[in-house]
Amino acid sequence: MGTKRNHFKLNAKAASAFVIANMIGTGVFTSLGFQLLSNTNTTSIALIWLVGGIAALCGAFVYSELGAAIPRSGGEYNFLSAIYHPSLGFLAGWVSLVVGFAAPVALACMALSSYVCRIFPAVPPTTLAIAVLTIITLVHLYSINMGAKMQNILTFAKILIIIVFIIAGLLCPADGAANFGPGNGFDVDDIFSVGFAVSLIWVYYAYSGWNAAAYIVGDMKDPQRNVPLALLISTAFVVVLYLALNMIFLRTAPVAELSGQVEVGLISANHIFGKEGGAIMGMLIALMLTSSISSMVYVGPRVGATMGEDYKMFHFLTWHNKHNCPSMAVALQWLISTLMIVTGSFKEVTEYTGIVLSFCSMLTVAGVYVHRLKFPDAERPYKTFGYPVTPLIFCLLILCSIIYLMYQDFNKTFVEHSQVAPWTTIASLATLLGGWLLWFVAKRINEKTGYNNTPTQSQDN
């Protein structure tokens, strides 16, 4: 069956559900435990989540402008191809294929299995993770409409469960160390510490997904209006929710129990609801993670399908089944995610994902300056709030965190001698270099076959 476009289109409400579901997932229910390994001050932790939220909002402002001005599915692949050069767009698309969605899907499946297996130790975690991924993938393969409806239901359930969790956490006795008074030991110097910067990478990962609507522009009604709406409303809502949820974790559970643990939500739930009630809440958190998996299974393959329209090498990813789903792209993402589930470590995969995705997001946000200079007459239904300051804030925060994380990686190797090589940095650079080299191959194949759809640095709007 040839390439064909969906008749079913997402409105702002449905697109917002995908954005919220992409954001509220693995990160907020897992990353606090790893942050506490290097920073146990509760005020500092709260500030980290606030800074991460500000960065996400600044990024959403920019993506709203670019998504409305260059309305095509593909996210960074589309933006960087049009703004800078097709090679950079290809690089971002490659990152999205290999890391951007496949890795977060794998992490969400791993986190879900970790929650369930902590309650039911006899369940094999890897098998459960792969089974959940496969079932959700099959639903989206069957019907775009059904997948969107399932997403709306799961996202609504997720928000409701989180609100109940927050209210219950406020009403129960405080067993944790959350203290925001003057005597809590917070120092301004904490903001400039390595621990603060590295923790931001975990927070950025938790907020990742704020740009989800930019990947599905082609599936949306009136994208010039609905992309900014979906991005900004959803991101602001999630920032408030994240701050409240993490403070509940810190209020209800001792730092010693949370530190280094993946299942921070379950640990907190045990203190709020008791062991039996905590087990039920743990299962509900696992259910919430299915919403994140579902959203990323839907959104991610749209990047591959868009690349397939432009490059012969990936043309097979444009194939749609009779239900108008890009089934080959979905299958490829399922395969990559499954391999990561089988071979990956949660902490290492998250740090690797954080560096590569942060780099691509930073290039895209900086691209708003370039786009305005190169295409001053382009139609801009939405303009970045706080321009030119807000894009600069995002880029500086992301750049500092990347530098700190790479510094820590090398420091462990050459100073502390606690690891053989800086694998996180090496894997990140290898992914970027591999994508760049692959672009030359893809471009050459286009030239040889006369496949003249390679994106150019042009502005069509």
Short mmCIF file of C-alpha atoms in Angstrom, two decimals:
data_model
loop_
_atom_site.label_atom_id
_atom_site.label_comp_id
_atom_site.label_asym_id
_atom_site.label_seq_id
_atom_site.Cartn_x
_atom_site.Cartn_y
_atom_site.Cartn_z
CA MET A 1 0.00 0.00 0.00
CA GLY A 2 1.40 3.38 -0.94
CA THR A 3 1.94 6.36 1.29
CA LYS A 4 -1.34 7.92 2.34
CA ARG A 5 -2.36 10.53 4.81
CA ASN A 6 -4.75 10.17 7.69
CA HIS A 7 -8.26 11.59 7.41
CA PHE A 8 -8.57 11.63 11.20
CA LYS A 9 -7.11 14.86 12.61
CA LEU A 10 -6.25 15.80 16.19
CA ASN A 11 -7.76 18.90 17.77
CA ALA A 12 -6.03 21.00 20.45
CA LYS A 13 -7.52 18.89 23.25
CA ALA A 14 -6.28 15.61 21.77
CA ALA A 15 -2.86 17.09 21.01
CA SER A 16 -2.62 18.41 24.58
CA ALA A 17 -3.36 14.91 25.85
CA PHE A 18 -0.36 13.62 23.90
CA VAL A 19 1.87 16.40 25.23
CA ILE A 20 0.81 15.83 28.84
CA ALA A 21 1.14 12.07 28.48
CA ASN A 22 4.62 12.46 26.97
CA MET A 23 5.72 14.67 29.85
CA ILE A 24 4.12 12.99 32.85
CA GLY A 25 5.79 9.63 32.74
CA THR A 26 8.90 7.82 33.80
CA GLY A 27 10.91 10.87 34.86
CA VAL A 28 8.72 12.29 37.61
CA PHE A 29 8.21 8.87 39.20
CA THR A 30 11.88 7.82 39.06
CA SER A 31 14.37 10.68 38.78
CA LEU A 32 14.07 12.07 42.33
CA GLY A 33 15.85 9.01 43.73
CA PHE A 34 18.90 9.67 41.55
CA GLN A 35 18.88 13.40 42.28
CA LEU A 36 19.08 12.64 46.00
CA LEU A 37 22.36 10.78 45.46
CA SER A 38 24.14 14.12 44.94
CA ASN A 39 21.77 16.63 46.54
CA THR A 40 19.59 16.07 49.62
CA ASN A 41 18.56 19.66 50.37
CA THR A 42 14.82 19.93 49.82
CA THR A 43 14.85 23.61 48.83
CA SER A 44 17.56 22.90 46.29
CA ILE A 45 15.54 19.96 44.90
CA ALA A 46 12.44 22.16 44.57
CA LEU A 47 14.52 24.81 42.82
CA ILE A 48 15.87 22.22 40.39
CA TRP A 49 12.33 21.24 39.38
CA LEU A 50 11.34 24.89 39.05
CA VAL A 51 14.38 25.70 36.87
CA GLY A 52 13.65 22.65 34.73
CA GLY A 53 10.06 23.82 34.35
CA ILE A 54 11.17 27.32 33.36
CA ALA A 55 13.48 25.80 30.74
CA ALA A 56 10.64 23.66 29.38
CA LEU A 57 8.35 26.69 29.16
CA CYS A 58 11.03 28.74 27.40
CA GLY A 59 11.49 25.89 24.94
CA ALA A 60 7.74 25.58 24.43
CA PHE A 61 7.51 29.31 23.59
CA VAL A 62 10.05 28.85 20.79
CA TYR A 63 8.66 25.56 19.47
CA SER A 64 5.23 27.19 19.31
CA GLU A 65 6.58 29.87 16.96
CA LEU A 66 8.51 27.41 14.81
CA GLY A 67 5.67 24.87 14.72
CA ALA A 68 3.20 27.53 13.55
CA ALA A 69 5.64 29.00 11.02
CA ILE A 70 6.88 25.67 9.60
CA PRO A 71 3.82 23.39 9.97
CA ARG A 72 5.04 19.91 9.11
CA SER A 73 5.40 16.77 11.24
CA GLY A 74 8.87 15.75 12.36
CA GLY A 75 9.82 18.12 15.19
CA GLU A 76 13.53 18.95 15.22
CA TYR A 77 14.05 17.10 11.92
CA ASN A 78 11.70 19.52 10.18
CA PHE A 79 12.89 22.64 12.00
CA LEU A 80 16.65 22.13 11.65
CA SER A 81 16.36 21.14 7.96
CA ALA A 82 14.54 24.37 7.16
CA ILE A 83 16.53 26.67 9.44
CA TYR A 84 20.14 25.47 9.17
CA HIS A 85 20.86 22.70 6.70
CA PRO A 86 19.34 19.34 5.70
CA SER A 87 22.31 17.54 7.28
CA LEU A 88 21.47 18.94 10.73
CA GLY A 89 17.82 18.07 10.23
CA PHE A 90 18.80 14.54 9.27
CA LEU A 91 21.00 14.33 12.35
CA ALA A 92 18.09 15.35 14.58
CA GLY A 93 15.82 12.87 12.83
CA TRP A 94 18.38 10.12 13.35
CA VAL A 95 18.59 11.00 17.03
CA SER A 96 14.80 10.87 17.28
CA LEU A 97 14.74 7.46 15.59
CA VAL A 98 17.47 5.93 17.76
CA VAL A 99 17.13 7.84 21.03
CA GLY A 100 14.37 10.43 21.11
CA PHE A 101 11.43 8.10 21.46
CA ALA A 102 12.74 4.53 21.45
CA ALA A 103 14.83 5.15 24.59
CA PRO A 104 12.08 6.91 26.62
CA VAL A 105 9.65 4.17 25.58
CA ALA A 106 12.12 1.56 26.81
CA LEU A 107 12.67 3.49 30.06
CA ALA A 108 8.94 3.81 30.68
CA CYS A 109 8.48 0.07 30.11
CA MET A 110 11.40 -0.69 32.44
CA ALA A 111 9.99 1.63 35.12
CA LEU A 112 6.53 0.08 34.79
CA SER A 113 7.93 -3.42 35.20
CA SER A 114 10.04 -2.24 38.16
CA TYR A 115 6.92 -0.94 39.94
CA VAL A 116 4.88 -4.08 39.22
CA CYS A 117 7.70 -6.48 40.09
CA ARG A 118 8.33 -4.74 43.40
CA ILE A 119 4.74 -5.61 44.30
CA PHE A 120 4.75 -9.04 42.57
CA PRO A 121 8.38 -10.28 42.71
CA ALA A 122 7.57 -13.48 40.79
CA VAL A 123 6.79 -11.56 37.59
CA PRO A 124 9.79 -11.51 35.19
CA PRO A 125 10.49 -7.77 34.63
CA THR A 126 11.94 -7.95 31.11
CA THR A 127 9.11 -10.13 29.84
CA LEU A 128 6.51 -7.82 31.36
CA ALA A 129 8.14 -4.70 29.87
CA ILE A 130 8.21 -6.20 26.38
CA ALA A 131 4.65 -7.53 26.68
CA VAL A 132 3.26 -4.10 27.66
CA LEU A 133 5.14 -2.42 24.81
CA THR A 134 3.88 -4.99 22.30
CA ILE A 135 0.22 -4.71 23.34
CA ILE A 136 0.23 -0.90 23.18
CA THR A 137 2.00 -0.97 19.82
CA LEU A 138 -0.62 -3.32 18.39
CA VAL A 139 -3.43 -0.98 19.49
CA HIS A 140 -1.85 1.95 17.64
CA LEU A 141 -1.20 -0.22 14.59
CA TYR A 142 -4.86 -1.20 14.49
CA SER A 143 -6.39 2.28 14.48
CA ILE A 144 -5.22 5.90 14.72
CA ASN A 145 -8.63 6.92 16.02
CA MET A 146 -8.70 4.18 18.66
CA GLY A 147 -5.16 5.07 19.73
CA ALA A 148 -6.13 8.73 20.17
CA LYS A 149 -9.24 7.82 22.19
CA MET A 150 -7.22 5.44 24.36
CA GLN A 151 -4.70 8.25 24.89
CA ASN A 152 -7.36 10.69 26.06
CA ILE A 153 -8.75 8.17 28.57
CA LEU A 154 -5.31 7.19 29.92
CA THR A 155 -4.21 10.83 30.24
CA PHE A 156 -7.39 11.83 32.09
CA ALA A 157 -6.94 8.86 34.45
CA LYS A 158 -3.28 9.79 34.98
CA ILE A 159 -4.08 13.38 35.96
CA LEU A 160 -6.88 12.28 38.29
CA ILE A 161 -4.64 9.74 40.07
CA ILE A 162 -1.85 12.30 40.53
CA ILE A 163 -4.24 14.90 42.00
CA VAL A 164 -5.62 12.29 44.44
CA PHE A 165 -2.04 11.32 45.34
CA ILE A 166 -1.08 14.96 46.04
CA ILE A 167 -4.16 15.64 48.18
CA ALA A 168 -3.64 12.43 50.18
CA GLY A 169 0.03 13.33 50.67
CA LEU A 170 -0.91 16.71 52.10
CA LEU A 171 -3.41 15.19 54.52
CA CYS A 172 -1.23 12.40 55.91
CA PRO A 173 1.48 12.81 58.60
CA ALA A 174 4.86 13.99 57.31
CA ASP A 175 7.44 11.20 57.53
CA GLY A 176 9.92 12.85 55.16
CA ALA A 177 12.45 15.63 55.37
CA ALA A 178 10.73 18.31 53.28
CA ASN A 179 11.59 21.56 55.03
CA PHE A 180 11.64 24.94 53.30
CA GLY A 181 12.35 27.12 56.30
CA PRO A 182 15.47 29.25 56.86
CA GLY A 183 17.19 26.50 58.81
CA ASN A 184 17.11 23.81 56.13
CA GLY A 185 20.78 24.20 55.17
CA PHE A 186 20.23 25.67 51.68
CA ASP A 187 23.09 27.77 50.33
CA VAL A 188 23.11 29.85 47.13
CA ASP A 189 26.38 28.11 46.21
CA ASP A 190 24.36 24.90 45.83
CA ILE A 191 23.00 26.30 42.55
CA PHE A 192 26.51 26.33 41.06
CA SER A 193 27.46 22.85 42.26
CA VAL A 194 28.05 19.85 40.00
CA GLY A 195 25.25 17.98 41.79
CA PHE A 196 22.74 20.72 40.92
CA ALA A 197 23.72 20.71 37.24
CA VAL A 198 23.69 16.92 36.93
CA SER A 199 20.32 16.75 38.68
CA LEU A 200 19.00 19.15 36.04
CA ILE A 201 19.70 16.50 33.39
CA TRP A 202 17.35 14.16 35.27
CA VAL A 203 14.77 16.92 35.51
CA TYR A 204 15.08 17.77 31.80
CA TYR A 205 14.45 14.11 31.10
CA ALA A 206 11.35 14.24 33.31
CA TYR A 207 10.10 17.31 31.42
CA SER A 208 10.96 15.87 28.00
CA GLY A 209 7.83 15.62 25.92
CA TRP A 210 6.88 19.30 26.18
CA ASN A 211 7.64 19.50 22.45
CA ALA A 212 5.48 16.48 21.47
CA ALA A 213 2.92 18.48 19.48
CA ALA A 214 5.68 19.63 17.11
CA TYR A 215 6.17 16.03 15.96
CA ILE A 216 2.56 15.51 14.90
CA VAL A 217 1.78 18.81 13.16
CA GLY A 218 0.64 16.93 10.05
CA ASP A 219 -1.96 15.05 12.10
CA MET A 220 -3.48 18.21 13.65
CA LYS A 221 -6.37 20.45 12.70
CA ASP A 222 -5.41 24.10 12.20
CA PRO A 223 -1.79 23.62 13.37
CA GLN A 224 -0.98 27.35 13.35
CA ARG A 225 -3.49 27.76 16.17
CA ASN A 226 -3.44 24.37 17.89
CA VAL A 227 0.32 23.73 18.12
CA PRO A 228 0.99 26.77 20.37
CA LEU A 229 -2.14 26.02 22.42
CA ALA A 230 -1.20 22.39 23.00
CA LEU A 231 2.44 23.18 23.83
CA LEU A 232 1.99 26.11 26.18
CA ILE A 233 -1.09 25.07 28.17
CA SER A 234 0.17 21.51 28.66
CA THR A 235 3.68 22.54 29.66
CA ALA A 236 2.51 25.12 32.22
CA PHE A 237 0.07 22.61 33.72
CA VAL A 238 2.74 19.91 34.05
CA VAL A 239 5.25 22.29 35.69
CA VAL A 240 2.79 22.98 38.53
CA LEU A 241 1.93 19.29 38.86
CA TYR A 242 5.60 18.23 38.96
CA LEU A 243 6.53 20.68 41.70
CA ALA A 244 3.62 19.54 43.86
CA LEU A 245 4.26 15.82 43.26
CA ASN A 246 7.97 15.93 44.12
CA MET A 247 7.33 17.90 47.27
CA ILE A 248 4.81 15.23 48.31
CA PHE A 249 7.46 12.55 47.74
CA LEU A 250 9.90 14.46 49.95
CA ARG A 251 7.25 15.25 52.56
CA THR A 252 6.01 11.69 53.00
CA ALA A 253 9.12 9.51 52.71
CA PRO A 254 12.59 9.75 54.30
CA VAL A 255 15.44 10.72 51.99
CA ALA A 256 17.36 7.56 52.95
CA GLU A 257 14.55 5.40 51.55
CA LEU A 258 14.18 7.41 48.34
CA SER A 259 17.87 7.89 47.53
CA GLY A 260 19.02 5.86 44.52
CA GLN A 261 15.64 4.16 44.08
CA VAL A 262 13.64 3.97 40.85
CA GLU A 263 10.23 3.40 42.51
CA VAL A 264 10.02 6.67 44.47
CA GLY A 265 6.28 6.89 43.85
CA LEU A 266 5.67 3.48 45.36
CA ILE A 267 7.87 4.25 48.40
CA SER A 268 5.94 7.46 49.02
CA ALA A 269 2.61 5.67 48.48
CA ASN A 270 3.51 3.10 51.15
CA HIS A 271 3.91 5.93 53.67
CA ILE A 272 0.69 7.65 52.60
CA PHE A 273 -1.65 4.68 52.20
CA GLY A 274 0.08 1.87 54.11
CA LYS A 275 1.53 -1.24 52.54
CA GLU A 276 -1.67 -2.56 50.98
CA GLY A 277 -2.88 0.85 49.85
CA GLY A 278 0.62 1.61 48.60
CA ALA A 279 0.58 -1.56 46.49
CA ILE A 280 -2.69 -0.44 44.89
CA MET A 281 -1.25 3.03 44.22
CA GLY A 282 1.89 1.42 42.81
CA MET A 283 -0.25 -0.46 40.31
CA LEU A 284 -2.06 2.76 39.44
CA ILE A 285 1.29 4.46 38.84
CA ALA A 286 2.20 1.57 36.54
CA LEU A 287 -1.11 2.18 34.74
CA MET A 288 -0.15 5.86 34.38
CA LEU A 289 3.10 4.85 32.72
CA THR A 290 1.11 3.04 30.01
CA SER A 291 -0.22 6.48 29.03
CA SER A 292 3.34 7.73 28.45
CA ILE A 293 4.27 4.61 26.50
CA SER A 294 1.15 4.95 24.37
CA SER A 295 1.84 8.60 23.58
CA MET A 296 5.44 7.99 22.55
CA VAL A 297 4.49 4.93 20.48
CA TYR A 298 2.11 7.22 18.57
CA VAL A 299 4.30 10.32 18.25
CA GLY A 300 7.77 8.84 17.61
CA PRO A 301 7.15 7.01 14.30
CA ARG A 302 5.91 10.25 12.68
CA VAL A 303 9.53 11.43 12.57
CA GLY A 304 10.63 8.31 10.67
CA ALA A 305 7.68 8.60 8.29
CA THR A 306 8.57 12.24 7.54
CA MET A 307 12.23 11.32 6.92
CA GLY A 308 11.04 8.58 4.58
CA GLU A 309 9.29 11.20 2.45
CA ASP A 310 12.62 12.98 1.96
CA TYR A 311 15.18 10.17 1.77
CA LYS A 312 15.08 7.01 -0.34
CA MET A 313 17.02 5.12 2.34
CA PHE A 314 14.09 5.52 4.73
CA HIS A 315 11.28 5.43 2.19
CA PHE A 316 10.03 2.13 3.63
CA LEU A 317 9.05 4.06 6.79
CA THR A 318 6.37 5.94 4.82
CA TRP A 319 4.37 2.75 4.29
CA HIS A 320 0.92 2.99 5.88
CA ASN A 321 -1.30 0.02 6.59
CA LYS A 322 -5.03 -0.10 5.80
CA HIS A 323 -5.71 1.72 9.06
CA ASN A 324 -3.58 4.68 7.89
CA CYS A 325 -0.88 4.00 10.49
CA PRO A 326 2.85 4.31 9.52
CA SER A 327 3.27 0.67 10.44
CA MET A 328 6.88 0.17 9.34
CA ALA A 329 8.00 3.18 11.40
CA VAL A 330 6.03 1.89 14.38
CA ALA A 331 7.58 -1.56 14.00
CA LEU A 332 11.10 -0.12 13.79
CA GLN A 333 10.60 1.88 16.99
CA TRP A 334 9.21 -1.23 18.70
CA LEU A 335 12.34 -3.16 17.70
CA ILE A 336 14.79 -0.51 18.95
CA SER A 337 12.89 -0.09 22.24
CA THR A 338 12.82 -3.85 22.76
CA LEU A 339 16.59 -4.09 22.26
CA MET A 340 17.11 -1.32 24.83
CA ILE A 341 14.84 -3.08 27.32
CA VAL A 342 16.84 -6.28 26.93
CA THR A 343 20.30 -4.72 27.07
CA GLY A 344 19.98 -1.33 28.83
CA SER A 345 20.55 -0.06 32.34
CA PHE A 346 17.98 2.51 33.52
CA LYS A 347 20.45 5.10 34.85
CA GLU A 348 22.90 4.87 31.91
CA VAL A 349 20.18 5.00 29.26
CA THR A 350 18.66 8.09 30.92
CA GLU A 351 21.95 10.02 31.09
CA TYR A 352 22.81 9.07 27.50
CA THR A 353 19.34 10.14 26.35
CA GLY A 354 19.61 13.42 28.26
CA ILE A 355 22.83 14.57 26.56
CA VAL A 356 21.80 13.77 22.99
CA LEU A 357 18.24 15.10 23.17
CA SER A 358 19.29 18.24 25.06
CA PHE A 359 21.81 19.03 22.32
CA CYS A 360 19.18 18.78 19.55
CA SER A 361 16.65 20.83 21.53
CA MET A 362 19.26 23.52 22.17
CA LEU A 363 20.06 23.78 18.44
CA THR A 364 16.37 24.07 17.64
CA VAL A 365 15.65 26.78 20.19
CA ALA A 366 18.72 28.76 19.05
CA GLY A 367 17.31 28.37 15.54
CA VAL A 368 14.56 30.89 16.24
CA TYR A 369 17.19 33.64 16.01
CA VAL A 370 18.46 32.26 12.70
CA HIS A 371 14.96 31.77 11.32
CA ARG A 372 13.98 35.37 12.00
CA LEU A 373 17.14 36.64 10.32
CA LYS A 374 16.90 34.38 7.26
CA PHE A 375 13.15 34.61 6.77
CA PRO A 376 12.08 38.03 8.08
CA ASP A 377 8.90 38.04 5.98
CA ALA A 378 7.70 34.57 7.03
CA GLU A 379 4.18 34.34 8.41
CA ARG A 380 4.32 33.90 12.20
CA PRO A 381 0.87 33.19 13.65
CA TYR A 382 2.54 32.97 17.07
CA LYS A 383 5.67 34.79 18.23
CA THR A 384 7.93 33.65 21.06
CA PHE A 385 6.96 35.19 24.40
CA GLY A 386 9.88 37.07 25.97
CA TYR A 387 12.00 37.00 22.80
CA PRO A 388 15.01 37.27 22.69
CA VAL A 389 15.51 36.49 26.40
CA THR A 390 13.54 33.27 26.76
CA PRO A 391 15.41 31.34 24.02
CA LEU A 392 18.71 32.49 25.55
CA ILE A 393 17.68 31.23 29.02
CA PHE A 394 16.86 27.81 27.58
CA CYS A 395 20.11 27.52 25.63
CA LEU A 396 22.31 28.60 28.56
CA LEU A 397 20.64 26.19 31.00
CA ILE A 398 20.89 23.26 28.60
CA LEU A 399 24.49 24.03 27.63
CA CYS A 400 25.63 24.26 31.25
CA SER A 401 24.02 20.94 32.12
CA ILE A 402 25.55 19.15 29.13
CA ILE A 403 29.01 20.49 29.99
CA TYR A 404 28.65 19.49 33.65
CA LEU A 405 27.45 15.99 32.80
CA MET A 406 30.32 15.43 30.37
CA TYR A 407 32.73 16.82 32.97
CA GLN A 408 31.43 14.37 35.55
CA ASP A 409 31.73 11.52 33.04
CA PHE A 410 35.40 12.31 32.34
CA ASN A 411 36.11 13.02 36.00
CA LYS A 412 34.97 9.52 36.98
CA THR A 413 37.33 8.03 34.40
CA PHE A 414 40.51 10.09 34.74
CA VAL A 415 40.37 11.35 38.34
CA GLU A 416 38.27 8.94 40.40
CA HIS A 417 39.13 5.90 38.21
CA SER A 418 35.69 4.50 38.97
CA GLN A 419 34.95 3.55 35.36
CA VAL A 420 37.01 2.34 32.40
CA ALA A 421 35.89 5.03 29.97
CA PRO A 422 33.46 7.98 29.78
CA TRP A 423 30.84 5.78 28.12
CA THR A 424 27.95 8.25 28.36
CA THR A 425 29.88 10.92 26.47
CA ILE A 426 31.33 8.43 23.97
CA ALA A 427 27.90 6.94 23.22
CA SER A 428 26.40 10.41 22.78
CA LEU A 429 29.14 11.59 20.41
CA ALA A 430 29.05 8.29 18.51
CA THR A 431 25.31 8.67 17.95
CA LEU A 432 25.75 12.19 16.60
CA LEU A 433 28.74 11.28 14.41
CA GLY A 434 26.99 8.16 13.11
CA GLY A 435 23.95 10.20 12.11
CA TRP A 436 26.08 12.78 10.31
CA LEU A 437 27.95 10.12 8.32
CA LEU A 438 24.68 8.36 7.48
CA TRP A 439 23.37 11.61 5.99
CA PHE A 440 26.07 11.56 3.30
CA VAL A 441 25.06 8.01 2.42
CA ALA A 442 21.36 8.93 2.31
CA LYS A 443 22.07 12.01 0.21
CA ARG A 444 24.17 9.97 -2.23
CA ILE A 445 21.39 7.39 -2.59
CA ASN A 446 18.94 10.20 -3.35
CA GLU A 447 21.24 11.55 -6.04
CA LYS A 448 21.78 8.14 -7.65
CA THR A 449 18.11 7.15 -7.66
CA GLY A 450 16.73 10.57 -8.59
CA TYR A 451 14.78 10.71 -5.35
CA ASN A 452 14.64 14.50 -5.26
CA ASN A 453 12.71 15.07 -2.06
CA THR A 454 15.72 16.05 0.05
CA PRO A 455 14.62 18.99 2.22
CA THR A 456 16.19 22.33 1.46
CA GLN A 457 16.80 25.48 3.42
CA SER A 458 13.64 27.13 2.22
CA GLN A 459 10.67 28.78 3.80
CA ASP A 460 7.35 27.81 2.31
CA ASN A 461 5.09 29.84 4.52
#
